[in-house]
Every structure is written in C-alpha cells, then in structure tokens.
Short mmCIF file of C-alpha atoms and ligand atoms in Angstrom, two decimals:
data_model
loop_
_atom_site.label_atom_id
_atom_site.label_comp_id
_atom_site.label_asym_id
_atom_site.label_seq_id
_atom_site.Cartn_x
_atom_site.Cartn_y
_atom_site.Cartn_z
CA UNK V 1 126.88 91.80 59.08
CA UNK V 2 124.89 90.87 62.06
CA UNK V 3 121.17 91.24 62.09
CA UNK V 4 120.61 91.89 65.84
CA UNK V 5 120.05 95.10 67.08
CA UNK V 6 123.20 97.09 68.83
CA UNK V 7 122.64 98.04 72.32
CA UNK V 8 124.83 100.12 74.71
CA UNK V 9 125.04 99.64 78.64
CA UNK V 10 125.26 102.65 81.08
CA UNK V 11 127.23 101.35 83.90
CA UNK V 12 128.07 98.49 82.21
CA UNK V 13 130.85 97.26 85.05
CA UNK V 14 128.89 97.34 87.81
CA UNK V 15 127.03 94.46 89.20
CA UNK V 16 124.20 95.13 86.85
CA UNK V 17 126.12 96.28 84.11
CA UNK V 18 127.76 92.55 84.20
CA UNK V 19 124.62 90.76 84.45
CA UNK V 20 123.93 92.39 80.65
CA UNK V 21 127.05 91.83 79.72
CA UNK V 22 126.24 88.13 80.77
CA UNK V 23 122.49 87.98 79.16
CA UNK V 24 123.29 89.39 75.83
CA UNK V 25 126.15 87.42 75.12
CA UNK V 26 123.52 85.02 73.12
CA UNK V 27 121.08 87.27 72.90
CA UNK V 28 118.63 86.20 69.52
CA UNK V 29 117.64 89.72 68.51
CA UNK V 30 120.18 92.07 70.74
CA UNK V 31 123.90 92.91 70.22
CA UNK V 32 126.31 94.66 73.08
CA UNK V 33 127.79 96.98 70.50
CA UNK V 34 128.30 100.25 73.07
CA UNK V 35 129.81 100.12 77.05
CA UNK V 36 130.20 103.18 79.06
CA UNK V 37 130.69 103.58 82.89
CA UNK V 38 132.71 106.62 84.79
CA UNK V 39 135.60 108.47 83.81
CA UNK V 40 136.96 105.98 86.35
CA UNK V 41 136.64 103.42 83.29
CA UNK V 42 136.74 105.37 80.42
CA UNK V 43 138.92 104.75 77.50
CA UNK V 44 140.27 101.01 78.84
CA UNK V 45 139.33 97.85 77.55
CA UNK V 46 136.36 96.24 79.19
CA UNK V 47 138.17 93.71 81.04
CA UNK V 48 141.03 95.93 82.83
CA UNK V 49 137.88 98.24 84.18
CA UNK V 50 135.63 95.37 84.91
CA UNK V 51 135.93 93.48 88.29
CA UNK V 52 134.42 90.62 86.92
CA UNK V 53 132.30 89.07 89.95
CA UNK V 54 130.37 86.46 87.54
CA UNK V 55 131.04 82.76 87.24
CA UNK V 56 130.93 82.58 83.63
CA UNK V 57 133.81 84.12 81.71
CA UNK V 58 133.49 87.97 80.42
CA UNK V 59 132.46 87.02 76.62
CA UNK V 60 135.55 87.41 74.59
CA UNK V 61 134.28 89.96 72.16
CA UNK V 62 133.24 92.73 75.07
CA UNK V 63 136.55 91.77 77.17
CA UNK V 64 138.33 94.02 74.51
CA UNK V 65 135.63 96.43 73.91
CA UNK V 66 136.91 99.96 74.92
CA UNK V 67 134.39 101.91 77.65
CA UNK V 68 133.45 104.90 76.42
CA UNK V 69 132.37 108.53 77.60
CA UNK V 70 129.00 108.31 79.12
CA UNK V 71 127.53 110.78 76.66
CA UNK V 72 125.02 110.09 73.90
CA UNK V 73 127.17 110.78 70.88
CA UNK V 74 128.23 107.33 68.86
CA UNK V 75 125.95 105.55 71.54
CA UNK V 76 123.77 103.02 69.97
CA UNK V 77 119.98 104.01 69.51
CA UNK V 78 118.73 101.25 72.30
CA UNK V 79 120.77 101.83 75.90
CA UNK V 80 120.34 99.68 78.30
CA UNK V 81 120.96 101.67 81.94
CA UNK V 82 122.52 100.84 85.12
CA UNK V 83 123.48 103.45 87.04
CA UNK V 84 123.35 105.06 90.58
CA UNK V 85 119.96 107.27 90.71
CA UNK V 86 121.57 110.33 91.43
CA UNK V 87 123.95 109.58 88.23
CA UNK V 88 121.06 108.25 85.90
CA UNK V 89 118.77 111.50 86.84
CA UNK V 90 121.07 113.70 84.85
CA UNK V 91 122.12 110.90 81.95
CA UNK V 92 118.99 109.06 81.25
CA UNK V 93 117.40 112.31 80.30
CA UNK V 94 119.83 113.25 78.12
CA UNK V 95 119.93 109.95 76.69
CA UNK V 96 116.28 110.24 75.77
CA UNK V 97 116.72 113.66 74.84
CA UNK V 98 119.34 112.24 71.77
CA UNK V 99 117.04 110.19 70.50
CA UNK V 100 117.91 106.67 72.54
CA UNK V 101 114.98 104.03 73.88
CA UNK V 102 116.89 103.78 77.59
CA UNK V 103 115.88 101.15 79.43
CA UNK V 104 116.59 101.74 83.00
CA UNK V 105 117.22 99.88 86.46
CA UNK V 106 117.62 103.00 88.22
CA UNK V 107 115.02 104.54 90.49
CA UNK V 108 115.33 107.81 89.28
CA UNK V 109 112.33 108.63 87.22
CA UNK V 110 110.16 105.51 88.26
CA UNK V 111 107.81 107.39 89.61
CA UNK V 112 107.71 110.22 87.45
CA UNK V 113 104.28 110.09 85.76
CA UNK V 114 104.42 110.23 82.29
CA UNK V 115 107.48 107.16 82.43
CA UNK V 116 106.27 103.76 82.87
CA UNK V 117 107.30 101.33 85.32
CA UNK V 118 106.30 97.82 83.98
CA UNK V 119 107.00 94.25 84.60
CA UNK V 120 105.48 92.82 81.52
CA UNK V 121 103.78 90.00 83.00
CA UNK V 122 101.59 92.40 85.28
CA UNK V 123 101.68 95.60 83.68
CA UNK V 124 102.27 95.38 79.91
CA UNK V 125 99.83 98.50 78.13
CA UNK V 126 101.49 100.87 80.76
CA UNK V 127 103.94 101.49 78.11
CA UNK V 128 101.92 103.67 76.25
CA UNK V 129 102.86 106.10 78.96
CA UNK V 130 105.86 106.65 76.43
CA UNK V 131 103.70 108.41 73.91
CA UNK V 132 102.99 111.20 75.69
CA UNK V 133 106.98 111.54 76.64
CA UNK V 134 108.34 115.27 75.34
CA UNK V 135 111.50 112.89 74.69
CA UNK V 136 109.58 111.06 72.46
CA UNK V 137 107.60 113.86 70.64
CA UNK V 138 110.92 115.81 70.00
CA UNK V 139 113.81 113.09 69.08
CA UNK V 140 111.99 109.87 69.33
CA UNK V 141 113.87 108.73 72.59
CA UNK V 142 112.03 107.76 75.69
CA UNK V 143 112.77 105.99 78.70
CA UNK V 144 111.16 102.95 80.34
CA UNK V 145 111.91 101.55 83.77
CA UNK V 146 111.83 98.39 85.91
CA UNK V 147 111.24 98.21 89.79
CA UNK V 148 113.23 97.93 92.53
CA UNK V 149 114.81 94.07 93.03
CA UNK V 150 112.37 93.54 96.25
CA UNK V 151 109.18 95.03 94.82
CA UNK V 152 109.33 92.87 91.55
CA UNK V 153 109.51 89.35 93.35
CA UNK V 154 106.39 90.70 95.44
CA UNK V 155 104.54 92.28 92.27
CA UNK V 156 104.78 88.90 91.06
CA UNK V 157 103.50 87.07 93.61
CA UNK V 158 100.45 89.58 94.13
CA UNK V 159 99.42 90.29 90.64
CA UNK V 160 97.45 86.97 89.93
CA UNK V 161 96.47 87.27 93.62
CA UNK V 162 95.07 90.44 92.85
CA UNK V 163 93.54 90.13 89.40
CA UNK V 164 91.16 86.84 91.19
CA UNK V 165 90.63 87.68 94.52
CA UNK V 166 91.69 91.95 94.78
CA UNK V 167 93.90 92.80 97.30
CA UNK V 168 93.20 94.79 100.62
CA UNK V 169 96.37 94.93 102.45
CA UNK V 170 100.13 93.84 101.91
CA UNK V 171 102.76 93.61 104.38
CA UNK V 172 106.10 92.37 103.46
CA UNK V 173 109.49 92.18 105.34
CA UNK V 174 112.28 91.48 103.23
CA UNK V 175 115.84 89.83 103.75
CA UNK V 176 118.08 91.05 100.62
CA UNK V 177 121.45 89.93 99.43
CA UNK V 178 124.39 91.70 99.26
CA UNK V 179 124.53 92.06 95.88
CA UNK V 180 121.67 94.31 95.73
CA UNK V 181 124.39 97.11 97.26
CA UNK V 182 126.59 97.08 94.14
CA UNK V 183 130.09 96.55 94.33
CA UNK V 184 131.54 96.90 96.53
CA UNK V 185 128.41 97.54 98.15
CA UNK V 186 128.02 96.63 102.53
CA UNK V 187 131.67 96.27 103.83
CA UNK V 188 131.99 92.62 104.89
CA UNK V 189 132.84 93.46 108.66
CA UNK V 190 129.38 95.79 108.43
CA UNK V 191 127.21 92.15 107.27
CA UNK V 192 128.78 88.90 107.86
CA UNK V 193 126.81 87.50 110.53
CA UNK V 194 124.94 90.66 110.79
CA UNK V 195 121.43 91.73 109.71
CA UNK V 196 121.20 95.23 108.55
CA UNK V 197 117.87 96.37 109.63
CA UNK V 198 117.69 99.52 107.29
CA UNK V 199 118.52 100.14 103.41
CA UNK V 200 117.87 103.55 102.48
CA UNK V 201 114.99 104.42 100.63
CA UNK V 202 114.00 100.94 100.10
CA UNK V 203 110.77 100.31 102.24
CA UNK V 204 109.25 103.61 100.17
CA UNK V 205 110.76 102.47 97.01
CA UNK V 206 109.03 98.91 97.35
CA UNK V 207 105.55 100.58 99.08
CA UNK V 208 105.36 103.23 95.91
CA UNK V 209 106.31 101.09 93.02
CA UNK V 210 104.00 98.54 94.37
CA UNK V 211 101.32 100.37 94.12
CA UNK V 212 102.25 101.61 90.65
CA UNK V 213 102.67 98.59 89.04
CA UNK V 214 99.46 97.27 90.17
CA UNK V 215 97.63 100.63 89.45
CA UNK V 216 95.26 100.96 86.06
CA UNK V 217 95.86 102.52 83.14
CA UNK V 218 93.51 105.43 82.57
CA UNK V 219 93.30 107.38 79.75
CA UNK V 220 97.03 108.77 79.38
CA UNK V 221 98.15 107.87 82.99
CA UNK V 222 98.76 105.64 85.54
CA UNK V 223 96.16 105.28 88.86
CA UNK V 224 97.86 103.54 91.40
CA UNK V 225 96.42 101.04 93.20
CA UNK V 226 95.03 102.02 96.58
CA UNK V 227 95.71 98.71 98.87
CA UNK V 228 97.19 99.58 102.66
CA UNK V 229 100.56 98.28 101.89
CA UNK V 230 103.65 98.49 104.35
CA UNK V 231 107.39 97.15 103.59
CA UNK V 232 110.14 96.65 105.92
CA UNK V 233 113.45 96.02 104.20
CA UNK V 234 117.09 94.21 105.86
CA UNK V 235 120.23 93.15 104.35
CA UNK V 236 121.37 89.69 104.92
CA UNK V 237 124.82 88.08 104.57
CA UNK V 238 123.31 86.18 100.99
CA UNK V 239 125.13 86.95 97.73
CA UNK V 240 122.30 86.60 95.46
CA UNK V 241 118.32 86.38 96.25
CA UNK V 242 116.19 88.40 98.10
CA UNK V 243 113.83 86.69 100.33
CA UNK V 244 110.27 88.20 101.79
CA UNK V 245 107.82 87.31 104.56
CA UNK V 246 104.24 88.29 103.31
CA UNK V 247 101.12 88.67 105.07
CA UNK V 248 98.02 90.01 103.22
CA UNK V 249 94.45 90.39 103.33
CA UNK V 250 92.17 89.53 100.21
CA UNK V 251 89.39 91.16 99.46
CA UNK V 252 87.49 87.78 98.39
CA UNK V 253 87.72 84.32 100.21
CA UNK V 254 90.23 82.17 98.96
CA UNK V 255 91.26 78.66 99.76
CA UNK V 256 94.77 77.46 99.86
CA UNK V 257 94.64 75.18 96.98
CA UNK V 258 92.96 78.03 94.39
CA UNK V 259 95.80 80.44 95.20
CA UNK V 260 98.51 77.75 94.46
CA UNK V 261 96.43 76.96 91.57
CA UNK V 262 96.73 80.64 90.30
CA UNK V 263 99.88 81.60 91.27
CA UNK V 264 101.33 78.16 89.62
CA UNK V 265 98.82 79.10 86.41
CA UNK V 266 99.55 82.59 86.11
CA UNK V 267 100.87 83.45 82.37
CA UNK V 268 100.66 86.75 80.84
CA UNK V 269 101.87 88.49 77.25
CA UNK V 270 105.65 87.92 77.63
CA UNK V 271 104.81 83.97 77.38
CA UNK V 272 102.14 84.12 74.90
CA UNK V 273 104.76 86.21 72.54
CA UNK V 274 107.08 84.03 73.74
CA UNK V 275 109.65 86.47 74.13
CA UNK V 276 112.98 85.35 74.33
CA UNK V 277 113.74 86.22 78.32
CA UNK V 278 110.01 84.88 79.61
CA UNK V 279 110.57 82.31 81.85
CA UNK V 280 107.82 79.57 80.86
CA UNK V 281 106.20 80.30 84.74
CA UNK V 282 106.85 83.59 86.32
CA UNK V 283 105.42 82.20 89.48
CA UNK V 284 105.81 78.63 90.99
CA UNK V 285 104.82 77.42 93.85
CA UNK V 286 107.17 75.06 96.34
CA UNK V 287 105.13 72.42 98.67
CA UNK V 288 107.81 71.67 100.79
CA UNK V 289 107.50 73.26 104.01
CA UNK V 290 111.47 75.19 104.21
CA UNK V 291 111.49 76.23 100.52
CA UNK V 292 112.11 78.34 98.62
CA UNK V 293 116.02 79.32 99.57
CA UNK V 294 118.08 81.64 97.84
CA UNK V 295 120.94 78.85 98.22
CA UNK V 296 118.71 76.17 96.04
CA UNK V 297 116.28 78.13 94.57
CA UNK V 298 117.17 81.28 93.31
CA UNK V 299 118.13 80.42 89.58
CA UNK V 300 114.75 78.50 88.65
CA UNK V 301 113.20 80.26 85.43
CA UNK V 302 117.33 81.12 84.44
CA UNK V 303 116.54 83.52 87.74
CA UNK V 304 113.37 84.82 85.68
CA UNK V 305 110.98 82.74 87.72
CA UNK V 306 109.80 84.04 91.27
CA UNK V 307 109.75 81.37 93.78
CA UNK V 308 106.55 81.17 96.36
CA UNK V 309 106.23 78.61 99.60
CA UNK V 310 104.85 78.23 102.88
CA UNK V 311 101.23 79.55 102.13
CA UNK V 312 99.53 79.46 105.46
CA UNK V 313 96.84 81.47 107.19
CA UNK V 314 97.86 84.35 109.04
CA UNK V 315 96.25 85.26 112.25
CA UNK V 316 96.54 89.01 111.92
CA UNK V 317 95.32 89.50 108.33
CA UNK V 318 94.11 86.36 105.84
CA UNK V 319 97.56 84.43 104.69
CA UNK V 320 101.23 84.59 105.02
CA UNK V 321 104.15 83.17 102.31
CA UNK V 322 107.60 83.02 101.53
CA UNK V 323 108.56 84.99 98.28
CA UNK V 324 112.14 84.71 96.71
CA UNK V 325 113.56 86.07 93.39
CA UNK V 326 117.02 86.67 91.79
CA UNK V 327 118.12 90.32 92.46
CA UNK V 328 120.37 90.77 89.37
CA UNK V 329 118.62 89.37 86.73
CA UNK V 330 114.89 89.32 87.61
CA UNK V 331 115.25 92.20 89.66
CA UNK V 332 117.39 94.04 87.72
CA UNK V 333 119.21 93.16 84.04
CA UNK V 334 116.91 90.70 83.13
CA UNK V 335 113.78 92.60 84.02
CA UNK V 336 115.05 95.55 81.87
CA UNK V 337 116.16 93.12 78.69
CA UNK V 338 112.41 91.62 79.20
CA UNK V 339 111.13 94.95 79.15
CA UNK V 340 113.10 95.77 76.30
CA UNK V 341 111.97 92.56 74.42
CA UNK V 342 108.42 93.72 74.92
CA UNK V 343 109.00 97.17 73.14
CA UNK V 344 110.34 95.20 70.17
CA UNK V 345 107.52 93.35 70.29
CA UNK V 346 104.89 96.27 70.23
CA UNK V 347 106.97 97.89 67.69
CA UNK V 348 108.94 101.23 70.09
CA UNK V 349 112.40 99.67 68.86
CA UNK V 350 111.80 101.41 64.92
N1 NAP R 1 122.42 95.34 92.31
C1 NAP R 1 121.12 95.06 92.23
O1 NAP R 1 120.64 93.98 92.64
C2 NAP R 1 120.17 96.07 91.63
C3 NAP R 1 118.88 95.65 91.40
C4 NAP R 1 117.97 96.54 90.83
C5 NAP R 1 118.36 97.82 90.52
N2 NAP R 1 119.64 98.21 90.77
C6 NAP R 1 119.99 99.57 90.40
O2 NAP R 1 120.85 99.53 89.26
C7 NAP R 1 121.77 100.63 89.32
C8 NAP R 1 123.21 100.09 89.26
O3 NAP R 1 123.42 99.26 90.39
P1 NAP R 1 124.73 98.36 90.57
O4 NAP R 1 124.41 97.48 91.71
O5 NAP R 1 125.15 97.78 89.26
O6 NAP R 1 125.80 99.49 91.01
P2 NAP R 1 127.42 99.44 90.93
O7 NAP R 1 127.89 98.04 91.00
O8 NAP R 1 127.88 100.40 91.93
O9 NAP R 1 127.73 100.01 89.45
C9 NAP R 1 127.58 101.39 89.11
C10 NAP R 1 127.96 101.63 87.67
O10 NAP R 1 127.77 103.02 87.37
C11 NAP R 1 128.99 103.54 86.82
N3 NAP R 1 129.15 104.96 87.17
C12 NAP R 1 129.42 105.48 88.39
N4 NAP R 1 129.53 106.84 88.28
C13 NAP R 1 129.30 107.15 86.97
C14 NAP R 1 129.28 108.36 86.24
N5 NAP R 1 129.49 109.55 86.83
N6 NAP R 1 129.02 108.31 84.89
C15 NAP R 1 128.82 107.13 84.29
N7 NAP R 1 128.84 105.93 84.93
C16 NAP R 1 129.06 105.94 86.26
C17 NAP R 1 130.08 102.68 87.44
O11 NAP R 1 131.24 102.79 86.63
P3 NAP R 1 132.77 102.63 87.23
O12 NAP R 1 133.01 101.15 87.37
O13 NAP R 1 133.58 103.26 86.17
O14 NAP R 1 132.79 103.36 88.54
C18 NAP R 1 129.41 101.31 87.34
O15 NAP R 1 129.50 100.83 86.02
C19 NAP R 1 121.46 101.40 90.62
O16 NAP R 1 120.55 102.44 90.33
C20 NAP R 1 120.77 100.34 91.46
O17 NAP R 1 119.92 100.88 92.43
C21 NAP R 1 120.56 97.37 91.30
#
C-alpha cells in the first residue's frame, strides 16, 4: 500500500485541473486518488472527459480513473480545487464543511478574512488564519487559497523589494496568455493578432490580493499593506506566461545592482524546508536587455521560478522591469500543491 497521501481535484479537466493531474503524477508525499468535475464529466473515465491540452501523456493510472460527483462524500480528506468562482463559492464551503483541507485556485473566498491567501515564499505564518476557521473548529476542514496568476509573478518580484527597501507605489500592466481563460477560454478569431484590453475582474483581483499578500499578520488577522498600487490587465495571443511592465516607487534609495542582488538572493521557508515544489530561486534576474519571454523563459524553476529583466529607472516614479511567470503552474496548480506542501510541513495535513 502506498504511503503518500490521497488527494482529490475539483475541476480536475480543466486547464488547471490537468496541470495537477500533471504535477502529482510523481509527486513524493501526494497521491491523485479522487477526480471530480461537472455532471458534464461525471461517471466517465478520465480520459474520454479530459481534453487533454498537455504535452506529456495523461498518466496511465488517472486516464482510467472514473470522475466522480462533485460532492464531499468518498472524497479524499486533502482536495485540491479548480473551479470557476461562482462554482467553488458554493463547493469549497461545503468541502470544508465535511471535514476536507481544500486547497483552492479560485478567487472566491480570497479575500474573505478569516481564509488565507499565501504564497509561501512571501507570506508563510498567514496560515494561521485557518485556526480561527468555523470549518475548522466544527469538522476539522478549512480552506486555503493562492492568488490570481498575474498577482503572484508580481508578489514575487516585490516582496524582497519590499522587505529591504518598503514599497510606496506599484503600477503594473500586464500581457496574459490565453491559457489563463480556461478552455476553451478567448475564441481564437476574438485574440489572434489581437490584444484584449480588458479581463474581467482582473485589475481588482491583482490590486486587492496584492495588497493582501504583502499585508502583516496581526494578532488573528490579516492588515493589508497600504502602498498606492494600480493594475491594468490585457490578453495576448501567448499560450502560456503572463508578462508585466512595472514601475514603482521605493520608499528607500536603491541602486540597480542591490535590487538584482536581492531579488537574485531572495530565499524564504519553502527552500529552507526544502519542500518538494520550491524552485531553488523564486526570483532570478535576466541581464540581457529583451529577456525574459514567455517563448524562452517561462519554464525556468519547472515554471516555479519568476523571471525579472530590464531594471531601469523610471522617469515617472523610481524604476521600471519586466516580470514573467508560468500561469498554470506558478500561478495556479503549482502554487496550490506548494501551498499544500507547506501545510504538511507545519503539521494542518493530520
Ligand atoms: N487557467 C489559469 O491560468 C488559472 C490560473 C489561476 C487560477 N485559475 C482559476 O482556477 C479555476 C479553474 O480555471 P481553469 O482555467 O482550469 O478553468 P476551466 O478550464 O474552464 O475548467 C473548469 C473546471 O471546472 C469544472 N466544472 C464546471 N462546472 C462545474 C460544476 N458545476 N461542478 C463541478 N465542476 C465543474 C469543469 O468540468 P467539466 O470539464 O466537466 O465541464 C472543469 O473541470 C478558476 O477559478 C480560475 O480563475 C486559473
């Protein structure tokens, strides 16, 4: 009998639910035991409800798993969740409710206050926000999130900014892949060679989250941070990687060299536990002035790693830069399996 711990996935055929599919296949401590999607799916075998949009082959053993009902009972006690918010505000609850850790991509209860939003590089104790969950005092189920795919690349990049120098302002305008849309997401005569200059709810999504991520722990709740921060958010015709144009303003001086220095530095608890999904550098920096690109760049780290270039000064605030990360798996099934990792680690997986 295995020793790995069995894990379901909400929405497992959708372009997240794949990318678990795809990270758990050799997972050390984690097992895909459970798959459930809509009643679209329900009741065949993983691979005729799939459209498999991956490059690696659906791993034999969940190919002929059966997707079941998207309801709690015979669901494995850890969930991993990837459904559409308006879906996931009525089943993550009642996930929790049962008694299941759910560890969730969707936006739905991000911002509520007692559930934390972490990236465990930048935000780690905000988990304790889970204590005070009733979920958690009645059946032992809670639910933890991870941010939207643009605001995590920029977290990133601003969180050792911010912990040496404090931030002031942050203005970011993103260019996001296709893939961040689901499947079948932006019709292809809607974005090939087109720009989409609006993605609903995404430039509040990425100014909120932002804010909570980088906010402090106090007592049993999160303070957001209080930096002027504005998004603007576009699709592009990319498949995977979202790319962002940042200007900010620091709140001490910094030279060029000493942010490289920190951003290219910058470790936190996921590598000193070495969990199993840390990339060895969350951050690195690229010298060369027309990198990073999504089309070379956006699997460094196994798509854990954010990519950061073109640090110049900006003539409206103090700097500008290029951030890119991987949508799917930093930004979305990877940041929830590193999330889940980090519960293991702290002991909230029993
Ligand atoms: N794509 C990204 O880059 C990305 C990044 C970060 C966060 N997210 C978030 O992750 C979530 C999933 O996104 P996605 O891109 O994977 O979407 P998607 O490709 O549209 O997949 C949606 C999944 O939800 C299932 N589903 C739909 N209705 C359901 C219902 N009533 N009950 C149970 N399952 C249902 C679908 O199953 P069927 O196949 O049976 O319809 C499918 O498995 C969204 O909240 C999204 O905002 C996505």
């Amino acid at each position: 009998m295995s020793s790995k711990i069995p894990v379901g996935i909400l929405g497992a055929t959708g372009v997240v639910g794949q990318r678990f599919i795809q990270m758990l296949e050799h997972h050390p401590w984690f097992e895909v035991a459970w798959l459930a999607a809509s009643d679209r799916s329900e009741g065949k075998s993983y691979a005729e409800a799939a459209r498999w949009r991956l490059k690696t082959p659906i791993p034999t053993a969940v190919a002929a798993m059966r997707v079941s009902p998207a309801i709690p009972d015979g669901a494995p006690r850890v969930i991993f969740a990837a459904l559409d918010a308006g879906i996931a505000a009525e089943l993550e609850p009642r996930f929790a409710d049962a008694g299941c850790a759910v560890v969730s991509n969707s936006s739905a209860l991000r911002m509520q206050q007692d559930v934390p939003l972490v990236i465990p590089e930048v935000n780690a104790d905000h988990i304790k926000l889970i204590d005070g969950q009733s979920w958690r005092k009645k059946s032992g189920g809670y639910v933890v999130t991870n941010p939207n795919c643009s605001a995590i690349g920029l977290v990133l990049a601003l969180a050792p900014l911010q912990q040496r120098f404090g931030l002031e302002t942050v203005m970011a305008v993103t260019m996001q892949a296709v893939s961040g849309a689901g499947y079948p997401g932006v019709a292809s005569l809607d974005i090939l060679g087109n720009v989409i200059p609006y993605i609903a709810k995404e430039e509040e999504k990425m100014e909120e989250e932002t804010r909570k991520l980088l906010g402090q722990m106090n007592g049993t709740k999160v303070v957001s941070a209080t930096f002027a921060m504005s998004a603007q958010c576009n699709r592009v015709a990319v498949e995977d990687g979202h790319t962002e144009s940042v200007s900010i303003r620091l709140k001490r001086k910094a030279k060029p060299e000493e942010m490289i220095a920190v951003w290219n530095s910058f470790r936190a608890e996921p590598q000193e536990l070495q969990l199993p999904s840390a990339p060895k550098n969350p951050v690195v920096y690229f010298g060369a002035p027309d990198r990073p690109q999504p089309r070379f760049d956006i699997d460094i780290g196994a798509g854990m790693t954010t990519a950061v270039g073109r640090l110049r000064p900006c003539g409206v605030l103090d700097w500008k830069f290029t951030v890119l990360s991987h949508n799917t798996i930093r930004g979305a099934a990877g940041a929830a399996v590193l999330n889940a990792e980090l519960l293991k680690a702290k002991g909230y997986l029993g």
